[in-house]
Every structure is written in C-alpha cells, then in structure tokens.
Protein backbone atom coordinates (compact mmCIF):
# COMPACT_ATOMS: atom_id res chain seq x y z
CA ALA A 1 -12.45 0.54 11.79
CA ALA A 2 -9.06 1.18 10.14
CA ARG A 3 -7.24 1.14 13.49
CA ARG A 4 -8.92 -2.13 14.44
CA GLU A 5 -8.10 -3.80 11.09
CA VAL A 6 -4.44 -2.80 11.18
CA LYS A 7 -4.08 -4.06 14.75
CA GLU A 8 -5.89 -7.33 14.01
CA GLU A 9 -3.89 -8.08 10.87
CA THR A 10 -0.42 -6.77 11.78
CA GLY A 11 -0.36 -6.05 15.51
CA VAL A 12 0.66 -2.45 14.71
CA ILE A 13 -1.10 0.21 16.78
CA VAL A 14 -2.24 3.19 14.70
CA GLY A 15 -2.94 6.73 15.88
CA LYS A 16 -4.08 9.42 13.45
CA VAL A 17 -6.20 8.14 10.54
CA LYS A 18 -7.12 10.35 7.56
CA TYR A 19 -9.57 9.48 4.78
CA HIS A 20 -7.98 9.49 1.31
CA SER A 21 -10.59 8.23 -1.17
CA SER A 22 -12.77 5.26 -2.07
CA GLN A 23 -13.53 2.89 -4.94
CA PRO A 24 -15.91 0.00 -5.56
CA TRP A 25 -14.72 -3.29 -4.07
CA PRO A 26 -13.95 -5.40 -7.16
CA PHE A 27 -14.71 -8.82 -5.65
CA LEU A 28 -18.21 -8.42 -4.20
CA GLY A 29 -20.66 -6.22 -6.05
CA GLY A 30 -22.30 -3.31 -4.29
CA GLN A 31 -19.58 -2.78 -1.68
CA LEU A 32 -17.28 0.18 -1.21
CA MET A 33 -13.61 0.07 -0.28
CA ILE A 34 -12.23 3.10 1.55
CA GLY A 35 -8.59 4.12 1.54
CA VAL A 36 -6.99 5.88 4.46
CA GLU A 37 -3.59 7.12 5.53
CA ALA A 38 -2.62 6.18 9.06
CA GLU A 39 0.28 6.96 11.39
CA ALA A 40 1.81 4.01 13.19
CA ILE A 41 2.42 4.40 16.91
CA THR A 42 4.23 1.07 17.25
CA ASP A 43 6.51 -0.60 14.73
CA THR A 44 6.56 -4.26 15.80
CA ILE A 45 4.73 -6.41 13.25
CA THR A 46 3.02 -9.63 14.24
CA ILE A 47 0.92 -10.87 11.33
CA ASP A 48 -2.28 -12.83 11.55
CA PRO A 49 -1.54 -15.62 9.03
CA VAL A 50 -5.25 -16.09 8.37
CA GLU A 51 -5.46 -12.47 7.15
CA LEU A 52 -2.01 -11.79 5.66
CA GLU A 53 0.81 -13.72 4.07
CA ASP A 54 3.45 -11.13 4.92
CA ALA A 55 3.93 -7.58 6.19
CA LYS A 56 7.04 -5.46 6.63
CA TRP A 57 8.25 -1.88 6.81
CA VAL A 58 9.80 -0.52 3.62
CA HIS A 59 12.03 2.55 3.18
CA ARG A 60 10.58 5.42 1.16
CA LYS A 61 13.33 5.07 -1.50
CA GLU A 62 12.30 1.44 -2.11
CA VAL A 63 8.67 2.49 -2.47
CA GLU A 64 9.65 5.21 -4.95
CA GLN A 65 11.50 2.58 -7.02
CA MET A 66 8.42 0.32 -6.93
CA LEU A 67 6.29 3.22 -8.18
CA GLN A 68 8.70 3.82 -11.05
CA ARG A 69 8.56 0.11 -12.01
CA SER A 70 4.76 0.10 -11.85
CA LEU A 71 4.63 2.94 -14.38
CA GLN A 72 6.63 0.88 -16.88
CA GLY A 73 3.59 -1.30 -17.42
CA TRP A 74 2.35 -4.54 -15.99
CA ASP A 75 2.60 -6.23 -19.38
CA THR A 76 6.42 -5.95 -19.15
CA ILE A 77 6.62 -8.03 -15.95
CA ASP A 78 7.81 -11.63 -16.18
CA TRP A 79 5.65 -13.03 -13.38
CA SER A 80 7.43 -16.41 -13.45
CA THR A 81 10.71 -14.84 -12.31
CA MET A 82 9.40 -11.89 -10.29
CA THR A 83 11.30 -11.60 -7.00
CA GLU A 84 10.90 -7.88 -6.25
CA MET A 85 7.99 -6.30 -4.46
CA ILE A 86 5.59 -4.39 -6.67
CA ILE A 87 2.62 -2.15 -6.04
CA PRO A 88 -0.80 -2.26 -7.66
CA PRO A 89 -1.41 -0.58 -11.02
CA PRO A 90 -2.00 3.20 -11.27
CA LEU A 91 -5.81 2.99 -11.42
CA SER A 92 -6.00 1.31 -8.01
CA LEU A 93 -6.74 3.06 -4.76
CA ALA A 94 -3.67 1.49 -3.13
CA HIS A 95 -1.39 2.89 -5.85
CA GLN A 96 -2.79 6.40 -5.40
CA ILE A 97 -2.34 6.31 -1.61
CA ILE A 98 1.23 5.06 -1.95
CA LYS A 99 2.03 7.67 -4.62
CA ARG A 100 0.67 10.48 -2.47
CA TRP A 101 2.79 9.32 0.49
CA VAL A 102 5.96 9.24 -1.62
CA LEU A 103 5.34 12.60 -3.31
CA ARG A 104 4.74 14.30 0.02
CA SER A 105 8.49 14.35 0.63
CA THR A 106 9.92 13.42 -2.78
CA PRO A 107 9.07 16.08 -5.39
CA SER A 108 9.69 13.83 -8.38
CA GLN A 109 7.53 13.17 -11.41
CA LEU A 110 5.76 9.86 -10.76
C-alpha cells in the first residue's frame, strides 16, 4: 500500500518499505495511520496535484535544521511571514519518522 501511494502521489518508485509505528488518524475517528520508512528507487518527482500541493527532495542538513526549529516551539512561529519549510510537532508520527532518519547518520541531540 505504501509503495502504491508514493507512486500515485509523487511518481517515485519505492523499493524496501519498513514499518515504523502507528497513531490514530486525527481527522476521521476509528481509523489508524501507519508510518513507514521507504527507500526510493527513482528520484524524479511528478506530483498528482489532486493529492499533493508540492513535493521535493531535501538534503539531510536542511532536515536537521527543520528539526531544531520544531523543537523551539510552534508558539514562536510567526505564521504570517513563514517562508521556510517546517516539520510537524514532536508528538506526531511524521516528526518521529523524520527524527529517526536524521539521527541514523547524525549523532546529535534532537
């Protein structure tokens, strides 16, 4: 299912997929969202505009900086002038998957 979703939404072909964790889906009661880590086989992105607004590859250093900013607190963000990419807050599944990916090769304290 993860391979199919990534291909449908971004055009990226994915090989190895590994389960990370799950959490309740916050928008429709009684559903479960699963989080996985996947290895891209292709790197050309072609988004489905019905599914996604944007998608792009980001260097690990940029992701580490986004993690650092996210730990400073969402209440410190001026949303009216925000131009940088950010990641979801620490309690989210997406944040935990991103953090694990960064820490795998960057032994810093995030």
